[in-house]
Amino acid sequence: MKPDFQRIAYWCALGAAASCAVSIAAWQVLLGVCLAAMLLGRLPWRVPRYWQALTVFAVWTLLSLALSDAPRSGMPQVKKFYAWLTLFAVLSALRKARDVYWLAVAWLAGGTLSAIDGLRQFGLKWSKAAAAGKDFYSSYVADRITGFNSHWMTFSGQMMIVLLLCLALWFWGRPEKRLRWAFAVCLPLVALALVLAFTRGMWIATGVGALYLLWCWKRWTVALVPVLALAAFLLGPAALKDRVMSLVKPHGQMDSNDHRVYVFRTGLEMIKAHPWFGLGPQRVGPHFREYIPADLPKTLPDGYYEHLHNIYIHFAAERGLPAMFAVIFFFAATLWDWLRQLGRGAGEAEWVLRGGVAILIGVLVAGCFEYNLGDSEILGMTLAAVGAVSGVARSSSNS
């Protein structure tokens, strides 16, 4: 019996996209099977609009690698090109709004389980600090909840993507009655986990994406946002208030405010010195101290210095300005295309496009505060979302 390569590719693409939220291993294995099925079955490949920008990004990365002082150390970034194939696989296999519907359901299920695990971790950390007589804030900021992940930034980025896509489905997708009940239970858990992860940049990014959705859904609901935010601030635990206030009143080096000044300004110095090809993949960390501005003390604040906590600064410092502009152009142009299609009317695909716009807004805003596209899990979910939404958008515009 001849294998049904079309069906294999479809289910593996959907499975790869869904598993981005819970398991890197499952995502990459399913992606490999999907790509193999497409090749063996000689199935047609769809390429995204503005694929030329991605080609520039890939080629410039290789040039930057070749010109760096340690090309071998940058090979992990070349291997990460495999993750980018998620975009092509999902775009080629998923073409209907119903496909994205099930992707949203799968992400909500995985995100909810991860959120529950994160809330369990929060309770344990709270109890442990109380039992030891320690100040919770000082003990928690450096060791926050991570859900199924290894870091709280990854966890928060996943919660943001799940929340924004599922809100779009709730507002415009008319989910089934049983699913609406599930959403009513699960979405608050995801939102609570995101809040308790204490990731300030993700709070801002999620807020901007959610404001876009609310404005497009029912504009009057935007007025409720500051009221709800104030209520959460006033009624929340003291540690949450401290975290919010740390935006303008940091607790010394406990918060990353000074650290962010160092990575931002040092990154600018790297770009000034190497604007075309950067320092090379994975070379920002080893050369960081060489580019610290003269007016900053040489003693570094506590923090992680292997990347620059900003996709715009990091890509430019690591691979050169052309690489950074190429990859950002791809995402920004894709976002603009979706907005234009929504302006012309999208019919049943509206919720898919609204969710895609919100996700890209969130990812690009979060990129101002974190190197989120360097994180495999966030990169995978972002590419899966772009592929799925672009597939539906293309099918909708051709119908």
Coordinates of C-alpha atoms in Angstrom, one line a residue:
M1 CA 0.0 0.0 0.0
K2 CA 1.5 3.3 -1.1
P3 CA 2.0 5.8 1.8
D4 CA -0.3 8.8 1.8
F5 CA 2.5 11.4 2.0
Q6 CA 0.1 14.3 1.8
R7 CA -1.7 13.1 5.0
I8 CA 1.6 12.3 6.7
A9 CA 3.0 15.7 6.0
Y10 CA -0.2 17.4 7.2
W11 CA -0.4 15.7 10.5
C12 CA 3.3 16.0 11.2
A13 CA 3.3 19.7 10.3
L14 CA 0.3 20.2 12.7
G15 CA 2.0 18.1 15.3
A16 CA 5.3 19.9 15.0
A17 CA 3.6 23.3 15.3
A18 CA 1.6 22.1 18.3
S19 CA 4.5 20.5 20.1
C20 CA 6.6 23.7 19.9
A21 CA 4.8 24.7 23.1
V22 CA 5.8 21.7 25.1
S23 CA 8.8 19.8 23.7
I24 CA 11.7 20.8 21.4
A25 CA 12.5 17.1 20.7
A26 CA 8.9 16.3 19.6
W27 CA 8.8 19.4 17.5
Q28 CA 12.0 18.7 15.6
V29 CA 11.3 15.0 15.1
L30 CA 7.9 15.7 13.7
L31 CA 9.3 18.5 11.5
G32 CA 11.8 16.1 10.1
V33 CA 9.2 13.5 9.3
C34 CA 7.0 16.2 7.7
L35 CA 9.9 17.4 5.5
A36 CA 10.8 13.8 4.5
A37 CA 7.2 13.1 3.5
M38 CA 7.1 16.2 1.4
L39 CA 10.3 15.3 -0.3
L40 CA 9.4 11.6 -0.8
G41 CA 5.9 12.4 -2.0
R42 CA 7.1 15.2 -4.2
L43 CA 4.6 17.5 -2.6
P44 CA 4.5 21.2 -3.6
W45 CA 6.3 23.6 -1.3
R46 CA 4.9 27.0 -0.5
V47 CA 7.4 29.8 0.1
P48 CA 6.4 32.8 2.2
R49 CA 6.2 36.3 0.6
Y50 CA 9.5 38.2 1.2
W51 CA 11.4 34.9 1.2
Q52 CA 14.2 37.0 -0.3
A53 CA 14.7 38.7 3.0
L54 CA 15.1 35.4 4.7
T55 CA 17.7 34.4 2.1
V56 CA 19.7 37.6 2.8
F57 CA 19.5 36.8 6.5
A58 CA 20.8 33.3 6.0
V59 CA 23.5 34.2 3.6
W60 CA 24.7 37.1 5.7
T61 CA 24.8 34.9 8.7
L62 CA 27.1 32.5 6.8
L63 CA 29.3 35.5 5.7
S64 CA 29.5 36.8 9.3
L65 CA 30.4 33.3 10.5
A66 CA 33.2 33.0 7.8
L67 CA 34.6 36.4 8.8
S68 CA 34.5 35.9 12.6
D69 CA 37.5 35.1 14.7
A70 CA 36.1 31.7 15.7
P71 CA 33.8 30.3 13.0
R72 CA 33.5 26.9 14.7
S73 CA 31.9 28.4 17.8
G74 CA 29.1 29.9 15.7
M75 CA 27.9 26.6 14.2
P76 CA 24.9 26.4 16.6
Q77 CA 23.4 29.3 14.8
V78 CA 23.8 27.5 11.5
K79 CA 22.2 24.4 12.9
K80 CA 19.3 26.6 14.0
F81 CA 18.4 27.1 10.3
Y82 CA 16.7 23.8 10.7
A83 CA 14.1 25.4 13.0
W84 CA 13.4 28.0 10.3
L85 CA 12.1 25.1 8.1
T86 CA 9.1 25.1 10.4
L87 CA 7.8 28.1 8.5
F88 CA 8.0 26.4 5.1
A89 CA 6.5 23.1 6.4
V90 CA 3.6 24.7 8.2
L91 CA 2.9 27.1 5.3
S92 CA 2.8 24.2 2.8
A93 CA 0.7 21.9 4.9
L94 CA -1.8 24.0 6.8
R95 CA -4.1 26.1 4.7
K96 CA -7.5 26.3 6.5
A97 CA -8.8 28.3 9.4
R98 CA -9.8 25.0 11.0
D99 CA -6.2 23.9 11.0
V100 CA -5.2 27.0 13.0
Y101 CA -8.2 26.4 15.2
W102 CA -6.8 23.0 16.3
L103 CA -3.4 24.5 16.6
A104 CA -4.8 27.1 19.0
V105 CA -6.5 24.4 21.0
A106 CA -3.3 22.3 21.2
W107 CA -1.3 25.4 22.3
L108 CA -3.9 26.2 24.9
A109 CA -3.8 22.7 26.3
G110 CA 0.0 22.6 26.5
G111 CA 0.2 26.2 27.7
T112 CA -2.4 25.5 30.4
L113 CA -0.5 22.4 31.7
S114 CA 2.7 24.4 31.7
A115 CA 1.0 27.3 33.5
I116 CA -0.4 25.0 36.2
D117 CA 3.1 23.6 36.7
G118 CA 4.4 27.2 36.9
L119 CA 1.7 28.1 39.5
R120 CA 2.7 25.0 41.5
Q121 CA 6.3 26.2 41.4
F122 CA 5.3 29.6 42.6
G123 CA 3.5 28.2 45.6
L124 CA 6.5 26.1 46.5
K125 CA 8.9 29.1 46.2
W126 CA 6.5 31.2 48.3
S127 CA 6.3 28.6 51.0
K128 CA 10.0 28.0 51.0
A129 CA 10.8 31.7 51.4
A130 CA 8.3 32.0 54.2
A131 CA 9.6 29.0 56.0
A132 CA 13.1 30.3 55.8
G133 CA 12.1 33.8 56.9
K134 CA 13.4 35.3 53.7
D135 CA 12.1 38.2 51.8
F136 CA 10.1 36.6 48.9
Y137 CA 11.0 39.2 46.3
S138 CA 14.8 39.0 46.7
S139 CA 14.7 35.2 46.7
Y140 CA 12.3 34.9 43.8
V141 CA 13.5 37.4 41.1
A142 CA 16.7 35.3 40.4
D143 CA 14.8 32.0 40.5
R144 CA 11.3 32.5 39.0
I145 CA 8.7 30.0 37.7
T146 CA 9.5 28.3 34.4
G147 CA 6.6 25.8 33.8
F148 CA 7.9 23.1 31.5
N149 CA 10.8 25.2 30.4
S150 CA 14.3 26.0 31.7
H151 CA 13.9 29.7 31.9
W152 CA 11.2 32.2 32.9
M153 CA 11.6 34.3 29.7
T154 CA 10.9 31.3 27.5
F155 CA 7.9 30.4 29.7
S156 CA 6.5 33.9 29.5
G157 CA 7.0 34.2 25.8
Q158 CA 5.0 31.0 25.3
M159 CA 2.3 32.2 27.6
M160 CA 2.1 35.4 25.6
I161 CA 1.7 33.6 22.3
V162 CA -0.9 31.2 23.6
L163 CA -2.9 34.0 25.2
L164 CA -3.0 36.3 22.1
L165 CA -3.9 33.6 19.6
C166 CA -6.7 32.2 21.9
L167 CA -8.1 35.6 22.6
A168 CA -8.4 36.2 18.9
L169 CA -10.2 32.9 18.6
W170 CA -12.5 33.8 21.5
F171 CA -13.4 37.2 20.1
W172 CA -13.9 36.3 16.4
G173 CA -13.7 32.6 15.9
R174 CA -16.9 31.5 17.6
P175 CA -15.5 28.4 19.3
E176 CA -17.8 25.6 20.2
K177 CA -19.7 25.9 23.4
R178 CA -17.7 23.2 25.3
L179 CA -14.5 24.9 24.1
R180 CA -15.7 28.3 25.3
W181 CA -16.0 26.8 28.8
A182 CA -12.4 25.4 28.5
F183 CA -11.2 28.9 27.4
A184 CA -13.0 30.5 30.3
V185 CA -11.1 28.3 32.7
C186 CA -7.7 28.0 30.9
L187 CA -7.0 31.5 29.7
P188 CA -7.1 33.1 33.2
L189 CA -4.6 30.4 34.4
V190 CA -2.3 31.3 31.5
A191 CA -2.7 35.0 32.2
L192 CA -2.0 34.5 35.9
A193 CA 1.1 32.4 35.2
L194 CA 2.4 35.2 32.9
V195 CA 1.8 37.8 35.6
L196 CA 3.5 35.7 38.3
A197 CA 6.6 35.1 36.1
F198 CA 7.5 38.7 36.8
T199 CA 8.9 39.3 33.3
R200 CA 8.3 43.0 32.8
G201 CA 9.1 43.1 29.1
M202 CA 6.6 40.3 28.4
W203 CA 4.0 42.2 30.4
I204 CA 4.4 45.2 28.2
A205 CA 4.5 43.1 24.9
T206 CA 1.4 41.1 25.9
G207 CA -0.3 44.3 26.9
V208 CA 0.3 45.9 23.5
G209 CA -0.8 42.8 21.6
A210 CA -3.9 42.5 23.8
L211 CA -4.8 46.2 23.3
Y212 CA -4.7 45.7 19.5
L213 CA -7.2 42.8 19.9
L214 CA -9.5 44.7 22.2
W215 CA -9.4 47.8 20.0
C216 CA -10.4 45.8 17.0
W217 CA -13.0 43.8 18.9
K218 CA -14.9 46.4 21.0
R219 CA -13.1 49.7 21.4
W220 CA -14.7 50.5 24.7
T221 CA -13.0 47.6 26.3
V222 CA -9.7 49.3 26.0
A223 CA -10.9 51.7 28.7
L224 CA -11.1 48.8 31.1
V225 CA -7.5 47.9 30.8
P226 CA -6.0 50.6 33.1
V227 CA -8.8 49.9 35.6
L228 CA -8.0 46.2 35.7
A229 CA -4.2 46.9 35.8
L230 CA -4.7 49.2 38.7
A231 CA -6.9 46.7 40.5
A232 CA -4.3 43.9 40.0
F233 CA -1.6 46.3 41.3
L234 CA -3.6 47.3 44.4
L235 CA -4.9 43.8 45.2
G236 CA -1.8 41.8 44.3
P237 CA 0.9 40.6 46.7
A238 CA 3.6 43.1 47.8
A239 CA 6.1 41.3 45.7
L240 CA 4.1 42.0 42.5
K241 CA 3.9 45.7 43.5
D242 CA 7.7 45.7 44.0
R243 CA 8.2 44.2 40.6
V244 CA 6.0 46.8 38.9
M245 CA 7.7 49.7 40.7
S246 CA 11.1 48.3 39.8
L247 CA 10.6 49.7 36.3
V248 CA 11.3 53.1 37.7
K249 CA 12.7 52.2 41.2
P250 CA 14.9 49.2 40.9
H251 CA 16.2 47.2 43.9
G252 CA 19.9 47.8 43.2
Q253 CA 21.4 45.0 41.1
M254 CA 18.6 42.6 42.1
D255 CA 16.6 44.0 39.1
S256 CA 18.2 44.1 35.7
N257 CA 17.9 47.8 35.0
D258 CA 21.6 48.6 35.2
H259 CA 22.4 45.4 33.4
R260 CA 20.1 46.4 30.5
V261 CA 22.0 49.8 30.2
Y262 CA 25.3 47.9 29.9
V263 CA 24.1 45.4 27.2
F264 CA 22.3 48.1 25.2
R265 CA 25.2 50.6 25.1
T266 CA 27.8 48.0 24.7
G267 CA 25.8 46.5 21.8
L268 CA 25.8 50.0 20.1
E269 CA 29.6 50.2 20.4
M270 CA 29.8 46.7 18.8
I271 CA 27.7 47.9 15.9
K272 CA 29.7 51.1 15.4
A273 CA 32.9 49.0 15.2
H274 CA 31.5 46.2 13.0
P275 CA 28.4 47.5 11.2
W276 CA 28.5 45.2 8.1
F277 CA 29.2 41.7 9.4
G278 CA 29.2 42.1 13.2
L279 CA 31.4 40.1 15.5
G280 CA 30.2 36.7 14.2
P281 CA 27.6 34.2 15.5
Q282 CA 28.1 33.4 19.2
R283 CA 30.9 36.0 19.5
V284 CA 29.1 38.7 21.4
G285 CA 29.6 37.2 24.8
P286 CA 33.4 36.4 24.5
H287 CA 34.1 40.0 23.3
F288 CA 31.7 41.9 25.5
R289 CA 34.2 43.5 27.8
E290 CA 36.2 44.9 24.9
Y291 CA 33.3 47.2 23.9
I292 CA 32.0 48.5 27.2
P293 CA 31.7 52.3 26.8
A294 CA 34.5 54.2 28.6
D295 CA 32.1 56.1 30.9
L296 CA 30.6 52.9 32.4
P297 CA 32.4 51.2 35.3
K298 CA 34.2 48.1 34.3
T299 CA 32.6 46.1 37.1
L300 CA 29.6 44.5 35.4
P301 CA 26.2 44.4 37.2
D302 CA 24.8 41.0 37.8
G303 CA 23.3 39.5 34.7
Y304 CA 23.7 37.4 31.6
Y305 CA 26.1 38.8 29.0
E306 CA 26.2 36.1 26.3
H307 CA 23.6 38.0 24.3
L308 CA 22.3 41.5 24.3
H309 CA 18.7 41.0 25.4
N310 CA 17.4 42.8 22.3
I311 CA 16.9 41.2 18.9
Y312 CA 17.6 44.4 17.1
I313 CA 20.8 45.2 18.8
H314 CA 21.9 41.6 19.1
F315 CA 21.4 40.6 15.4
A316 CA 23.2 43.8 14.3
A317 CA 26.1 43.4 16.7
E318 CA 26.5 39.7 16.0
R319 CA 25.8 39.4 12.2
G320 CA 25.8 43.0 10.9
L321 CA 23.1 45.6 10.2
P322 CA 22.1 44.0 6.8
A323 CA 21.2 40.7 8.6
M324 CA 19.2 42.5 11.2
F325 CA 17.3 44.6 8.8
A326 CA 16.6 41.6 6.6
V327 CA 15.0 39.4 9.3
I328 CA 13.0 42.3 10.8
F329 CA 11.8 43.4 7.4
F330 CA 10.5 39.9 6.8
F331 CA 8.4 39.9 10.0
A332 CA 7.3 43.6 9.6
A333 CA 6.3 43.2 6.0
T334 CA 4.4 40.0 6.8
L335 CA 2.6 41.9 9.5
W336 CA 1.8 44.8 7.1
D337 CA 0.4 42.3 4.6
W338 CA -2.0 40.8 7.1
L339 CA -3.2 44.2 8.2
R340 CA -3.9 45.2 4.6
Q341 CA -5.8 42.0 4.0
L342 CA -7.9 42.7 7.1
G343 CA -8.6 46.1 5.8
R344 CA -10.1 44.5 2.6
G345 CA -12.2 42.1 4.7
A346 CA -11.1 38.6 5.7
G347 CA -14.4 36.8 6.3
E348 CA -14.0 33.5 8.3
A349 CA -10.2 34.0 8.4
E350 CA -10.5 37.2 10.4
W351 CA -9.7 35.6 13.8
V352 CA -6.7 33.9 12.3
L353 CA -5.3 37.1 10.9
R354 CA -6.1 39.1 14.0
G355 CA -4.3 36.5 16.1
G356 CA -1.3 36.5 13.8
V357 CA -1.1 40.3 13.9
A358 CA -1.3 40.3 17.7
I359 CA 1.4 37.6 18.0
L360 CA 3.9 39.4 15.7
I361 CA 3.2 42.7 17.5
G362 CA 3.9 40.9 20.8
V363 CA 7.1 39.2 19.5
L364 CA 8.5 42.4 18.0
V365 CA 7.8 44.5 21.1
A366 CA 9.2 41.8 23.4
G367 CA 12.3 41.8 21.2
C368 CA 13.1 45.2 22.5
F369 CA 13.6 43.7 25.9
E370 CA 14.8 40.2 25.2
Y371 CA 16.6 38.1 22.6
N372 CA 13.4 36.1 22.1
L373 CA 14.0 35.0 18.5
G374 CA 17.3 33.4 19.7
D375 CA 15.2 31.2 21.9
S376 CA 14.4 28.0 20.0
E377 CA 11.0 27.5 21.6
I378 CA 9.8 31.1 20.9
L379 CA 11.3 31.0 17.5
G380 CA 9.5 27.8 16.7
M381 CA 6.1 29.0 17.9
T382 CA 6.6 32.3 16.1
L383 CA 7.5 30.6 12.8
A384 CA 4.6 28.1 13.2
A385 CA 2.2 31.0 13.7
V386 CA 3.6 32.9 10.7
G387 CA 3.3 29.8 8.6
A388 CA -0.2 28.8 9.7
V389 CA -1.6 32.4 9.4
S390 CA 0.1 33.0 6.1
G391 CA -1.3 29.7 4.7
V392 CA -4.8 30.7 5.6
A393 CA -4.3 34.3 4.4
R394 CA -3.1 33.1 1.0
S395 CA -5.9 30.6 0.6
S396 CA -8.5 33.2 1.7
S397 CA -7.2 35.8 -0.7
N398 CA -7.3 33.3 -3.6
S399 CA -10.8 32.2 -2.9

